[in-house]
Amino acid sequence: IPVVPFSAAWSVSHVGPMTRTVADAALMMNACAGPDERDQYSLPAAGTDYVKALKGSLTGVQIGWSPDLAFARVVDPEVEATCAKASRRFRELGAKADEARLGWPSPKAAWEAVFCGGIATRMAPYLDRPNDIDPGLLPIIQDAVKWPASRYVQAWFDRLTWYDHVRRYFDTHDLLLTPTIATPPFKVGLDNPPDIAGRPVEAYDWIPFTYPFNLTGNPAASVPCGFTKDGLPIGLQIVGRRFDDATVLRAAAAFERVRPWAGARPPLD
């Protein structure tokens, strides 16, 4: 899906549909995916009908489940247990599902340099107006503008190297399942939760499952898979090979059939 105008963190920023059903997401993909000359990184049209791609079974599809990608510092036990249970449902759908033993190092440093460095560069001209900048964004800009250019370039090298871990995983698997985020939803107004399951955490420790695939460009979908004891939603992430959005959507649709969520509504107090 082309992005116009490009974002400050353009190479790790991706757009996609947010819908109540997988079928609606597929419709949006049909409408949005394809080339746009204003975005030089947009891809030629694949000719895929994503709505038709939702049909078909998952028989024989090789799926791995990872509760932590080997580097998540802490994952809320309730989130992990709910997602693990959801991952087992794919066996009922005919897929070959196992636990993925990855041994991946964390790509957080590379992602942070690219993401925060891009934002800081874009926003640096406005540092003389600090009261007009979001309070959560201001310290990121003030810190990142002090980094040497070599840190940004090294992050690109590290990013290219780290992609090989993901590439080799998808040599033998079709999909990877993880929690979407490491914690249940936290209080409105916070940029980061102060702790997860009672353990203090650093900024961005709550999103260890999503930014790695912003770095690599693998397609991913987040599907509702349950609720916490407090009634807060938990998401399961489905990651596929690069450019294989169709299989990701097909798996999401199959899961939706056995665990429908569109009718669920939170209580309004």
Tab-separated table of C-alpha atoms in Angstrom:
chain	number	residue	atom	x	y	z
A	1	ILE	CA	0.000	0.000	0.000
A	2	PRO	CA	1.686	3.245	-1.064
A	3	VAL	CA	2.166	6.000	1.498
A	4	VAL	CA	1.756	9.620	0.413
A	5	PRO	CA	3.077	11.807	1.911
A	6	PHE	CA	5.858	9.711	3.458
A	7	SER	CA	6.226	9.681	7.218
A	8	ALA	CA	9.229	10.780	9.255
A	9	ALA	CA	10.010	7.127	9.967
A	10	TRP	CA	9.158	6.188	6.400
A	11	SER	CA	11.113	2.935	6.132
A	12	VAL	CA	9.525	1.416	9.243
A	13	SER	CA	6.105	3.009	8.873
A	14	HIS	CA	3.449	1.033	7.029
A	15	VAL	CA	-0.246	1.575	6.508
A	16	GLY	CA	-3.009	-0.990	6.324
A	17	PRO	CA	-6.700	-1.456	7.022
A	18	MET	CA	-8.172	-1.555	10.516
A	19	THR	CA	-11.542	-3.283	10.270
A	20	ARG	CA	-14.027	-5.267	12.325
A	21	THR	CA	-13.809	-8.361	10.090
A	22	VAL	CA	-11.150	-10.026	7.970
A	23	ALA	CA	-13.413	-9.825	4.909
A	24	ASP	CA	-13.535	-6.047	5.271
A	25	ALA	CA	-9.743	-5.943	5.567
A	26	ALA	CA	-9.486	-7.924	2.335
A	27	LEU	CA	-11.852	-5.485	0.595
A	28	MET	CA	-9.690	-2.596	1.762
A	29	MET	CA	-6.573	-4.349	0.496
A	30	ASN	CA	-8.176	-4.767	-2.913
A	31	ALA	CA	-8.902	-1.045	-2.992
A	32	CYS	CA	-5.581	0.235	-1.608
A	33	ALA	CA	-2.791	-2.113	-2.698
A	34	GLY	CA	-0.856	-1.300	-5.850
A	35	PRO	CA	1.688	1.125	-7.265
A	36	ASP	CA	1.676	4.889	-6.905
A	37	GLU	CA	4.404	6.893	-8.619
A	38	ARG	CA	4.408	9.381	-5.748
A	39	ASP	CA	5.811	6.615	-3.526
A	40	GLN	CA	8.986	5.296	-5.135
A	41	TYR	CA	8.967	2.272	-2.811
A	42	SER	CA	5.470	1.148	-3.773
A	43	LEU	CA	5.338	-2.214	-5.520
A	44	PRO	CA	3.847	-3.312	-8.821
A	45	ALA	CA	0.306	-4.630	-8.542
A	46	ALA	CA	0.379	-8.318	-7.611
A	47	GLY	CA	-2.964	-9.036	-9.231
A	48	THR	CA	-4.203	-10.710	-6.042
A	49	ASP	CA	-7.890	-10.685	-5.188
A	50	TYR	CA	-7.615	-10.690	-1.416
A	51	VAL	CA	-11.292	-11.459	-0.930
A	52	LYS	CA	-10.969	-14.645	-2.972
A	53	ALA	CA	-7.737	-15.423	-1.112
A	54	LEU	CA	-9.719	-15.809	2.110
A	55	LYS	CA	-11.166	-19.075	0.846
A	56	GLY	CA	-9.392	-22.375	1.136
A	57	SER	CA	-8.098	-24.469	3.987
A	58	LEU	CA	-4.937	-24.286	6.048
A	59	THR	CA	-4.236	-27.992	5.595
A	60	GLY	CA	-0.498	-28.542	5.485
A	61	VAL	CA	0.387	-24.937	6.282
A	62	GLN	CA	3.441	-24.909	8.557
A	63	ILE	CA	2.969	-22.577	11.504
A	64	GLY	CA	5.247	-21.732	14.408
A	65	TRP	CA	4.205	-20.147	17.704
A	66	SER	CA	6.559	-17.986	19.748
A	67	PRO	CA	5.593	-16.451	23.086
A	68	ASP	CA	8.582	-14.095	23.160
A	69	LEU	CA	10.548	-14.153	19.851
A	70	ALA	CA	13.454	-15.127	22.162
A	71	PHE	CA	14.112	-11.523	23.210
A	72	ALA	CA	10.954	-9.983	24.711
A	73	ARG	CA	11.992	-8.922	28.211
A	74	VAL	CA	8.647	-9.743	29.830
A	75	VAL	CA	5.237	-10.839	28.569
A	76	ASP	CA	2.121	-10.639	30.714
A	77	PRO	CA	1.211	-14.238	31.703
A	78	GLU	CA	-2.467	-13.737	30.877
A	79	VAL	CA	-1.606	-12.441	27.408
A	80	GLU	CA	0.828	-15.295	26.787
A	81	ALA	CA	-1.593	-17.998	27.953
A	82	THR	CA	-4.485	-16.634	25.891
A	83	CYS	CA	-2.373	-16.382	22.737
A	84	ALA	CA	-0.849	-19.839	23.279
A	85	LYS	CA	-4.341	-21.309	23.525
A	86	ALA	CA	-5.359	-19.478	20.354
A	87	SER	CA	-2.303	-20.793	18.506
A	88	ARG	CA	-3.407	-24.370	19.189
A	89	ARG	CA	-6.690	-23.763	17.379
A	90	PHE	CA	-4.773	-23.719	14.096
A	91	ARG	CA	-4.160	-27.456	14.443
A	92	GLU	CA	-7.933	-27.942	14.351
A	93	LEU	CA	-7.887	-26.027	11.061
A	94	GLY	CA	-5.473	-28.512	9.488
A	95	ALA	CA	-2.252	-26.584	9.932
A	96	LYS	CA	0.970	-28.116	11.201
A	97	ALA	CA	1.628	-26.023	14.295
A	98	ASP	CA	4.586	-26.233	16.648
A	99	GLU	CA	6.518	-23.997	19.003
A	100	ALA	CA	9.162	-22.023	17.152
A	101	ARG	CA	12.548	-22.102	18.855
A	102	LEU	CA	14.117	-19.035	17.362
A	103	GLY	CA	17.166	-17.841	19.283
A	104	TRP	CA	16.842	-14.407	17.699
A	105	PRO	CA	18.745	-11.412	19.121
A	106	SER	CA	16.797	-8.233	19.771
A	107	PRO	CA	16.644	-5.714	16.904
A	108	LYS	CA	15.435	-2.981	19.267
A	109	ALA	CA	18.562	-0.818	19.016
A	110	ALA	CA	18.411	-0.760	15.222
A	111	TRP	CA	14.694	-0.036	15.160
A	112	GLU	CA	14.985	2.716	17.771
A	113	ALA	CA	17.753	4.458	15.833
A	114	VAL	CA	15.790	4.385	12.570
A	115	PHE	CA	12.434	5.261	14.127
A	116	CYS	CA	13.511	7.903	16.630
A	117	GLY	CA	16.236	9.255	14.362
A	118	GLY	CA	13.746	9.857	11.581
A	119	ILE	CA	11.257	11.581	13.855
A	120	ALA	CA	13.966	13.732	15.446
A	121	THR	CA	15.292	14.846	12.076
A	122	ARG	CA	11.817	15.811	10.884
A	123	MET	CA	10.890	17.615	14.102
A	124	ALA	CA	14.215	19.250	15.006
A	125	PRO	CA	13.317	22.594	13.316
A	126	TYR	CA	10.475	22.980	15.809
A	127	LEU	CA	12.486	22.510	18.997
A	128	ASP	CA	12.336	26.258	19.554
A	129	ARG	CA	8.599	25.752	20.179
A	130	PRO	CA	8.685	22.991	22.813
A	131	ASN	CA	5.228	23.810	24.168
A	132	ASP	CA	3.752	22.928	20.764
A	133	ILE	CA	5.303	19.442	20.744
A	134	ASP	CA	3.620	16.449	22.385
A	135	PRO	CA	5.169	15.976	25.857
A	136	GLY	CA	5.908	12.323	25.120
A	137	LEU	CA	7.604	13.187	21.839
A	138	LEU	CA	9.768	16.061	23.008
A	139	PRO	CA	12.392	14.040	24.985
A	140	ILE	CA	12.714	11.581	22.084
A	141	ILE	CA	13.605	14.442	19.731
A	142	GLN	CA	15.930	16.141	22.213
A	143	ASP	CA	17.829	12.898	22.772
A	144	ALA	CA	18.003	11.627	19.187
A	145	VAL	CA	19.270	14.876	17.627
A	146	LYS	CA	22.466	14.372	19.635
A	147	TRP	CA	23.222	10.993	18.049
A	148	PRO	CA	26.028	10.804	15.475
A	149	ALA	CA	25.082	9.982	11.898
A	150	SER	CA	27.127	6.797	12.210
A	151	ARG	CA	24.566	5.415	14.683
A	152	TYR	CA	21.845	5.748	12.065
A	153	VAL	CA	23.989	4.110	9.369
A	154	GLN	CA	25.029	1.289	11.711
A	155	ALA	CA	21.361	0.661	12.450
A	156	TRP	CA	20.764	0.066	8.741
A	157	PHE	CA	23.592	-2.449	8.591
A	158	ASP	CA	22.268	-4.193	11.705
A	159	ARG	CA	18.781	-4.181	10.232
A	160	LEU	CA	19.952	-5.886	7.046
A	161	THR	CA	21.828	-8.496	9.080
A	162	TRP	CA	18.882	-9.164	11.399
A	163	TYR	CA	16.540	-9.800	8.480
A	164	ASP	CA	18.439	-13.008	7.768
A	165	HIS	CA	17.041	-14.577	10.960
A	166	VAL	CA	13.506	-14.025	9.691
A	167	ARG	CA	14.348	-15.143	6.175
A	168	ARG	CA	15.746	-18.444	7.415
A	169	TYR	CA	12.686	-19.065	9.591
A	170	PHE	CA	10.406	-18.676	6.586
A	171	ASP	CA	12.517	-21.149	4.614
A	172	THR	CA	10.731	-23.861	6.626
A	173	HIS	CA	7.539	-22.164	7.858
A	174	ASP	CA	4.624	-20.374	6.238
A	175	LEU	CA	3.428	-18.348	9.237
A	176	LEU	CA	4.592	-17.203	12.650
A	177	LEU	CA	2.209	-16.557	15.566
A	178	THR	CA	2.971	-14.254	18.506
A	179	PRO	CA	1.069	-12.050	20.910
A	180	THR	CA	0.426	-8.675	19.297
A	181	ILE	CA	1.707	-6.740	22.306
A	182	ALA	CA	3.295	-7.894	25.547
A	183	THR	CA	0.739	-6.410	27.929
A	184	PRO	CA	-2.991	-5.899	28.230
A	185	PRO	CA	-4.181	-2.384	27.309
A	186	PHE	CA	-2.834	0.169	29.774
A	187	LYS	CA	-4.218	3.453	31.040
A	188	VAL	CA	-5.156	6.206	28.617
A	189	GLY	CA	-2.604	9.029	28.570
A	190	LEU	CA	0.501	6.875	28.940
A	191	ASP	CA	2.995	6.516	26.090
A	192	ASN	CA	4.451	3.400	27.715
A	193	PRO	CA	3.333	1.276	30.661
A	194	PRO	CA	5.605	1.622	33.723
A	195	ASP	CA	5.550	-2.133	34.297
A	196	ILE	CA	4.344	-5.410	32.813
A	197	ALA	CA	3.066	-8.051	35.204
A	198	GLY	CA	4.608	-6.091	38.057
A	199	ARG	CA	8.080	-5.870	36.521
A	200	PRO	CA	9.456	-2.416	35.597
A	201	VAL	CA	10.053	-2.053	31.869
A	202	GLU	CA	11.759	0.354	29.518
A	203	ALA	CA	10.085	2.341	26.764
A	204	TYR	CA	8.897	0.163	23.881
A	205	ASP	CA	9.204	-3.080	25.861
A	206	TRP	CA	5.461	-3.493	25.365
A	207	ILE	CA	5.791	-3.771	21.547
A	208	PRO	CA	8.575	-6.354	21.022
A	209	PHE	CA	6.452	-8.367	18.571
A	210	THR	CA	5.511	-5.657	16.092
A	211	TYR	CA	8.490	-3.409	15.337
A	212	PRO	CA	10.733	-6.323	14.209
A	213	PHE	CA	8.462	-6.883	11.221
A	214	ASN	CA	8.287	-3.175	10.479
A	215	LEU	CA	12.040	-3.519	10.019
A	216	THR	CA	11.829	-6.548	7.730
A	217	GLY	CA	8.661	-5.718	5.802
A	218	ASN	CA	6.887	-9.003	6.550
A	219	PRO	CA	3.093	-8.729	6.399
A	220	ALA	CA	1.279	-9.203	9.692
A	221	ALA	CA	-2.283	-9.141	10.974
A	222	SER	CA	-3.550	-8.704	14.517
A	223	VAL	CA	-6.714	-10.643	15.311
A	224	PRO	CA	-8.698	-10.623	18.570
A	225	CYS	CA	-8.202	-13.901	20.418
A	226	GLY	CA	-9.655	-13.356	23.884
A	227	PHE	CA	-10.067	-11.079	26.856
A	228	THR	CA	-8.338	-10.551	30.170
A	229	LYS	CA	-10.156	-11.241	33.428
A	230	ASP	CA	-10.932	-7.515	33.429
A	231	GLY	CA	-12.578	-7.735	30.017
A	232	LEU	CA	-9.759	-6.063	28.060
A	233	PRO	CA	-8.971	-7.387	24.554
A	234	ILE	CA	-5.948	-9.519	23.698
A	235	GLY	CA	-4.575	-9.769	20.162
A	236	LEU	CA	-2.813	-12.579	18.322
A	237	GLN	CA	-0.333	-11.575	15.619
A	238	ILE	CA	-0.076	-13.614	12.406
A	239	VAL	CA	3.125	-12.964	10.423
A	240	GLY	CA	3.824	-14.238	6.917
A	241	ARG	CA	6.566	-14.298	4.330
A	242	ARG	CA	7.356	-11.039	2.586
A	243	PHE	CA	4.688	-10.215	-0.017
A	244	ASP	CA	2.500	-13.131	1.092
A	245	ASP	CA	-0.326	-11.027	2.513
A	246	ALA	CA	-2.827	-13.489	1.037
A	247	THR	CA	-1.785	-16.366	3.315
A	248	VAL	CA	-1.833	-14.081	6.353
A	249	LEU	CA	-5.386	-12.999	5.532
A	250	ARG	CA	-6.469	-16.585	4.816
A	251	ALA	CA	-5.172	-17.704	8.204
A	252	ALA	CA	-6.852	-14.747	9.909
A	253	ALA	CA	-10.153	-15.586	8.211
A	254	ALA	CA	-9.901	-19.240	9.220
A	255	PHE	CA	-9.274	-18.266	12.837
A	256	GLU	CA	-12.175	-15.823	12.714
A	257	ARG	CA	-14.492	-18.637	11.642
A	258	VAL	CA	-13.688	-20.715	14.734
A	259	ARG	CA	-13.341	-17.725	17.088
A	260	PRO	CA	-15.711	-15.028	15.784
A	261	TRP	CA	-15.262	-11.606	17.368
A	262	ALA	CA	-17.223	-9.084	15.278
A	263	GLY	CA	-20.263	-9.268	17.531
A	264	ALA	CA	-18.356	-8.526	20.734
A	265	ARG	CA	-18.904	-5.054	22.144
A	266	PRO	CA	-17.441	-3.557	25.321
A	267	PRO	CA	-19.889	-2.425	27.998
A	268	LEU	CA	-20.502	1.311	27.930
A	269	ASP	CA	-20.588	2.824	31.401
